[in-house]
PDB file of C-alpha atoms in Angstrom:
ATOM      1  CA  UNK L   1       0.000   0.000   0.000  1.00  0.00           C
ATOM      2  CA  UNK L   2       1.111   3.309  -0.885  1.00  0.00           C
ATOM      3  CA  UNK L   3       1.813   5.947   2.410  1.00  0.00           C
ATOM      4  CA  UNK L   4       0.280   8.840  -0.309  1.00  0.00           C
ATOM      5  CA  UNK L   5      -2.891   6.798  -0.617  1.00  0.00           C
ATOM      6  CA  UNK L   6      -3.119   5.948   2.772  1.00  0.00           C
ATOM      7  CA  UNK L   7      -2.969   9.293   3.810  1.00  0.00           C
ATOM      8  CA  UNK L   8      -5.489  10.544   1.177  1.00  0.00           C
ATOM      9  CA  UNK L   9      -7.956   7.945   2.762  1.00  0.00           C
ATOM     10  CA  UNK L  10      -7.461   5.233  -0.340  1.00  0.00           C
ATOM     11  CA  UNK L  11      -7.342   1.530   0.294  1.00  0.00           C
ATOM     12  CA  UNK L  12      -5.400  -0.459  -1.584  1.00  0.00           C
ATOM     13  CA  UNK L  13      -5.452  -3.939  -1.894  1.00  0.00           C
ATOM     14  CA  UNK L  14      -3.831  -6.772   0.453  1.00  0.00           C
ATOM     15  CA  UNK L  15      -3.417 -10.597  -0.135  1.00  0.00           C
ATOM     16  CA  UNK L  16      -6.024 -12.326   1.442  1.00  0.00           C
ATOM     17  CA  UNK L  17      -3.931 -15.024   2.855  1.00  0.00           C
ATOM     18  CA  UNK L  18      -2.222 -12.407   5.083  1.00  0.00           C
ATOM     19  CA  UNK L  19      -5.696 -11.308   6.377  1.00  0.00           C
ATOM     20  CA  UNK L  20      -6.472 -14.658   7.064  1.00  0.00           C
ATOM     21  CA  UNK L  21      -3.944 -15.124   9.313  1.00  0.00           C
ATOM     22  CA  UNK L  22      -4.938 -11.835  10.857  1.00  0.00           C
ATOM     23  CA  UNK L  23      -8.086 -11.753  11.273  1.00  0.00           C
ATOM     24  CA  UNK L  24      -8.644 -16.049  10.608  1.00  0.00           C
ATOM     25  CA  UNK L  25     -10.623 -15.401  14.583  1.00  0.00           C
ATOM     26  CA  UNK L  26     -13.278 -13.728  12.851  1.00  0.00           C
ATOM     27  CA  UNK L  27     -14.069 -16.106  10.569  1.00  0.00           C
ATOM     28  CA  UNK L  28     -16.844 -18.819  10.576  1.00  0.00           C
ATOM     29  CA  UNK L  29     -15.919 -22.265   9.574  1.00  0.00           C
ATOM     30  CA  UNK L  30     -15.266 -22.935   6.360  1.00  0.00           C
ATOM     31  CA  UNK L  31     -15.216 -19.152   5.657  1.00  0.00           C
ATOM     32  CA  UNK L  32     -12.468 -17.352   3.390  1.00  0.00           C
ATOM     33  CA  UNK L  33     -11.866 -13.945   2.553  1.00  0.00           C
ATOM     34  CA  UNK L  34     -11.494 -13.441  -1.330  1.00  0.00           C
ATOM     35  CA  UNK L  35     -10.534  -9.877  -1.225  1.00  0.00           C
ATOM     36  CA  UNK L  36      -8.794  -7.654   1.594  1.00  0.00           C
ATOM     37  CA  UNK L  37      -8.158  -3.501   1.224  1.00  0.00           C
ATOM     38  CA  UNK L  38      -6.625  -2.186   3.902  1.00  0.00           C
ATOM     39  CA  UNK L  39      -6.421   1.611   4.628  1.00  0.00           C
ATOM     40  CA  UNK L  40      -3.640   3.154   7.158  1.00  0.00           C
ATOM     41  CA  UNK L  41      -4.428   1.112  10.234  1.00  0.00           C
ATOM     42  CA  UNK L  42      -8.380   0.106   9.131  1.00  0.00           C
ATOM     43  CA  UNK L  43      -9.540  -2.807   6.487  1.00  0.00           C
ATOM     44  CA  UNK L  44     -12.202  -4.114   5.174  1.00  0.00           C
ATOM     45  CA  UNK L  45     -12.757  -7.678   4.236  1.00  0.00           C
ATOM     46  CA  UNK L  46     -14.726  -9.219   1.598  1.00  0.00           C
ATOM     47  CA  UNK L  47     -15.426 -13.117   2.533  1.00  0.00           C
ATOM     48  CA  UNK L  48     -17.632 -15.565   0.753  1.00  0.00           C
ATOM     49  CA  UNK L  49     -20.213 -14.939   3.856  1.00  0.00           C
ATOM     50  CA  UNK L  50     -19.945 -11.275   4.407  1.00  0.00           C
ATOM     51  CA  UNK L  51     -18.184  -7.752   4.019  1.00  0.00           C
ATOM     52  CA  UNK L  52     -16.080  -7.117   7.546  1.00  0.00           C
ATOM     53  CA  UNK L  53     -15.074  -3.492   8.248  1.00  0.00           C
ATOM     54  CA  UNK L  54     -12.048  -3.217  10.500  1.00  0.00           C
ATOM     55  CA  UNK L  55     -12.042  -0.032  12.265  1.00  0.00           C
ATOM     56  CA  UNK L  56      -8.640   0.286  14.694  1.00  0.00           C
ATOM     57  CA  UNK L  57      -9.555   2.799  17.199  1.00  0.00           C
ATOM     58  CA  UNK L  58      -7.680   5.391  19.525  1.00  0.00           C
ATOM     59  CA  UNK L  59      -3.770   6.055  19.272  1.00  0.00           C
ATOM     60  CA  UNK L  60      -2.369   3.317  19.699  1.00  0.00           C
ATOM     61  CA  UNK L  61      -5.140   0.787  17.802  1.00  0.00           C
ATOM     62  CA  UNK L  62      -5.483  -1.632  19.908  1.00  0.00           C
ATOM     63  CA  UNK L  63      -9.376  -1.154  20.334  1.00  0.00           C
ATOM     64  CA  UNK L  64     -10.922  -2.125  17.417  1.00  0.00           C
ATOM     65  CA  UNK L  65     -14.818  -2.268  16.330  1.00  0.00           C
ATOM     66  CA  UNK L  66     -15.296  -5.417  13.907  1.00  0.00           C
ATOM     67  CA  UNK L  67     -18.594  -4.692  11.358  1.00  0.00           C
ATOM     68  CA  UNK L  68     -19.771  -7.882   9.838  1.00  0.00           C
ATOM     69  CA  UNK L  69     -22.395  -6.977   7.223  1.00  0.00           C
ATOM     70  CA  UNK L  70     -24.224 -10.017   5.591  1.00  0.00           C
ATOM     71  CA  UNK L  71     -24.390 -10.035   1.932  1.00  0.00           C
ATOM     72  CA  UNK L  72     -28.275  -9.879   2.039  1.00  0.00           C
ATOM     73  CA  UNK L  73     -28.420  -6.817   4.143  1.00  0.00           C
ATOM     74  CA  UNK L  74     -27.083  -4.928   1.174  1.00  0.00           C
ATOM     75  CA  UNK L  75     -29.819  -3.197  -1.499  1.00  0.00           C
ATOM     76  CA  UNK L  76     -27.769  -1.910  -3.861  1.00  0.00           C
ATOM     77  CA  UNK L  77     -24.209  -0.502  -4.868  1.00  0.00           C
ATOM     78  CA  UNK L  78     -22.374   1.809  -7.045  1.00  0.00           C
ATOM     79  CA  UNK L  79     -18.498   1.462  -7.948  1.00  0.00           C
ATOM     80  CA  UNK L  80     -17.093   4.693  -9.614  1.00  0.00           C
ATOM     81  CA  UNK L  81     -13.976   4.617 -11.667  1.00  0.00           C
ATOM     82  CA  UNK L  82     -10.936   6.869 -11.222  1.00  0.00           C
ATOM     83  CA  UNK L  83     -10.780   9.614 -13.725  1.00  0.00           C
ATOM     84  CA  UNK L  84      -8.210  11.840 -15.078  1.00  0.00           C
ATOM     85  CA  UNK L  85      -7.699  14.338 -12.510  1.00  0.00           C
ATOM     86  CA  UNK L  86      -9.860  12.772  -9.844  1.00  0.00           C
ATOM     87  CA  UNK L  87      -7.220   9.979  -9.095  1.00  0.00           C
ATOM     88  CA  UNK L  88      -9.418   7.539  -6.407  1.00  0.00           C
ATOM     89  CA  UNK L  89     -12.321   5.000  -7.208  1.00  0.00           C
ATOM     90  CA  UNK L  90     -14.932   4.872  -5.191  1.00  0.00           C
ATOM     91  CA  UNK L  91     -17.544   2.211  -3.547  1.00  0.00           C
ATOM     92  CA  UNK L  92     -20.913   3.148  -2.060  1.00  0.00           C
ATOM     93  CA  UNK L  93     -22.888   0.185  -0.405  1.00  0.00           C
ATOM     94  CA  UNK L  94     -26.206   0.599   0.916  1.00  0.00           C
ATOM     95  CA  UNK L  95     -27.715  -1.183   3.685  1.00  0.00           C
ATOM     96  CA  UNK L  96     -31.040  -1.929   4.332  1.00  0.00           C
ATOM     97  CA  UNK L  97     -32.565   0.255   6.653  1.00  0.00           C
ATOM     98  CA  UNK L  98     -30.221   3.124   6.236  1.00  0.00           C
ATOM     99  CA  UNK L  99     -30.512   6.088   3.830  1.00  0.00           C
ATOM    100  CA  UNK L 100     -26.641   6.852   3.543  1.00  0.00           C
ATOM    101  CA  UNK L 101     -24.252   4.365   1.720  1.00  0.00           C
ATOM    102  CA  UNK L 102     -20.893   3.414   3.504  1.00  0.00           C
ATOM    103  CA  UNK L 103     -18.300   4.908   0.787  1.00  0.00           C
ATOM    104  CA  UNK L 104     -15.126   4.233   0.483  1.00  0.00           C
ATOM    105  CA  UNK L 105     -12.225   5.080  -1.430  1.00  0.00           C
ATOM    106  CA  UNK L 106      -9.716   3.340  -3.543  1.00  0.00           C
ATOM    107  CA  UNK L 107      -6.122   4.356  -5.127  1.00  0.00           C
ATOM    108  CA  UNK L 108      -6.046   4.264  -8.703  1.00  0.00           C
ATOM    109  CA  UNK L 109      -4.511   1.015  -8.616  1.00  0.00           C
ATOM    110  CA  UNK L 110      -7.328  -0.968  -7.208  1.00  0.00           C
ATOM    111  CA  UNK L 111      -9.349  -2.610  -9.826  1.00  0.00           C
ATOM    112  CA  UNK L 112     -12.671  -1.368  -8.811  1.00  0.00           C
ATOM    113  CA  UNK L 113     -13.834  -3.958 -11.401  1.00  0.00           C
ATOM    114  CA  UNK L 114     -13.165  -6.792  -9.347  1.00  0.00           C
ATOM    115  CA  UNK L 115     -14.780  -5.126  -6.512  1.00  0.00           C
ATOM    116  CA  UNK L 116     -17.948  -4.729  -8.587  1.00  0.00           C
ATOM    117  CA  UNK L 117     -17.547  -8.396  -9.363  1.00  0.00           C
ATOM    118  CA  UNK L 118     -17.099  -9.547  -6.198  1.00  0.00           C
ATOM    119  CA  UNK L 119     -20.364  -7.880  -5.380  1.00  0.00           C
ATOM    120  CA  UNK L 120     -22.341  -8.951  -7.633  1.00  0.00           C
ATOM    121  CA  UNK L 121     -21.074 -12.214  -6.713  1.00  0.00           C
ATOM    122  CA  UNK L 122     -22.478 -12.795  -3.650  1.00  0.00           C
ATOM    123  CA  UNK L 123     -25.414 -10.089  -3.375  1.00  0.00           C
ATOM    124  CA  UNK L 124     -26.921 -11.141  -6.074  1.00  0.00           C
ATOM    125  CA  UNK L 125     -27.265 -14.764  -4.521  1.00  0.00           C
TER     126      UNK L 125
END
């Protein structure tokens, strides 16, 4: 991951086996995470159960809130590409029950396409 996009609040991505080792605790059995972005300190997890949002907390990180959200609790989504000056992607997921979509930002070197992929993938179930 690239300091620059961290800093500018841009995931980039992370090999899943790594977050399976660090975050294998969270997982069901028989789950596995397909996809892993990881922003400065926070991540988010896309498994073949659920997207997990990783939020590390206070200065030193060690609290951390964990925000499973089921597949099927998701109405709809929007990926938008990077453009020429505007250099980050972006993913908006809405839940249902709540009028604002979490959003979150990619670097330019995220394929947002497999993103969009992956959730249509398993939303679409």
């Amino acid at each position: 991951m690239g300091i620059f996009d961290g800093m500018l609040g841009n995931a980039s991505r992370t090999d899943p086996r790594a977050a399976t080792r660090e975050f294998g605790r969270l997982l069901a059995q028989g789950e596995q995470i397909h996809a892993a972005y990881q922003l400065i300190r926070d991540s988010f997890l896309f498994t073949d159960r659920r997207l997990i949002l990783v939020d590390k907390q206070g200065v030193t990180g060690r609290k951390v809130e964990y925000h499973s959200i089921p597949y099927r609790g998701i109405t709809h989504f929007s990926v938008e590409t990077a453009g020429t000056f505007d250099l980050d992607a972006e993913l908006k997921i809405w839940l249902s029950g709540n009028s604002e979509p979490i959003t979150k930002q990619f670097g330019k070197g995220v394929d947002v396409y497999e993103v969009q992929a992956l959730l249509s993938t398993y939303v679409t179930r």
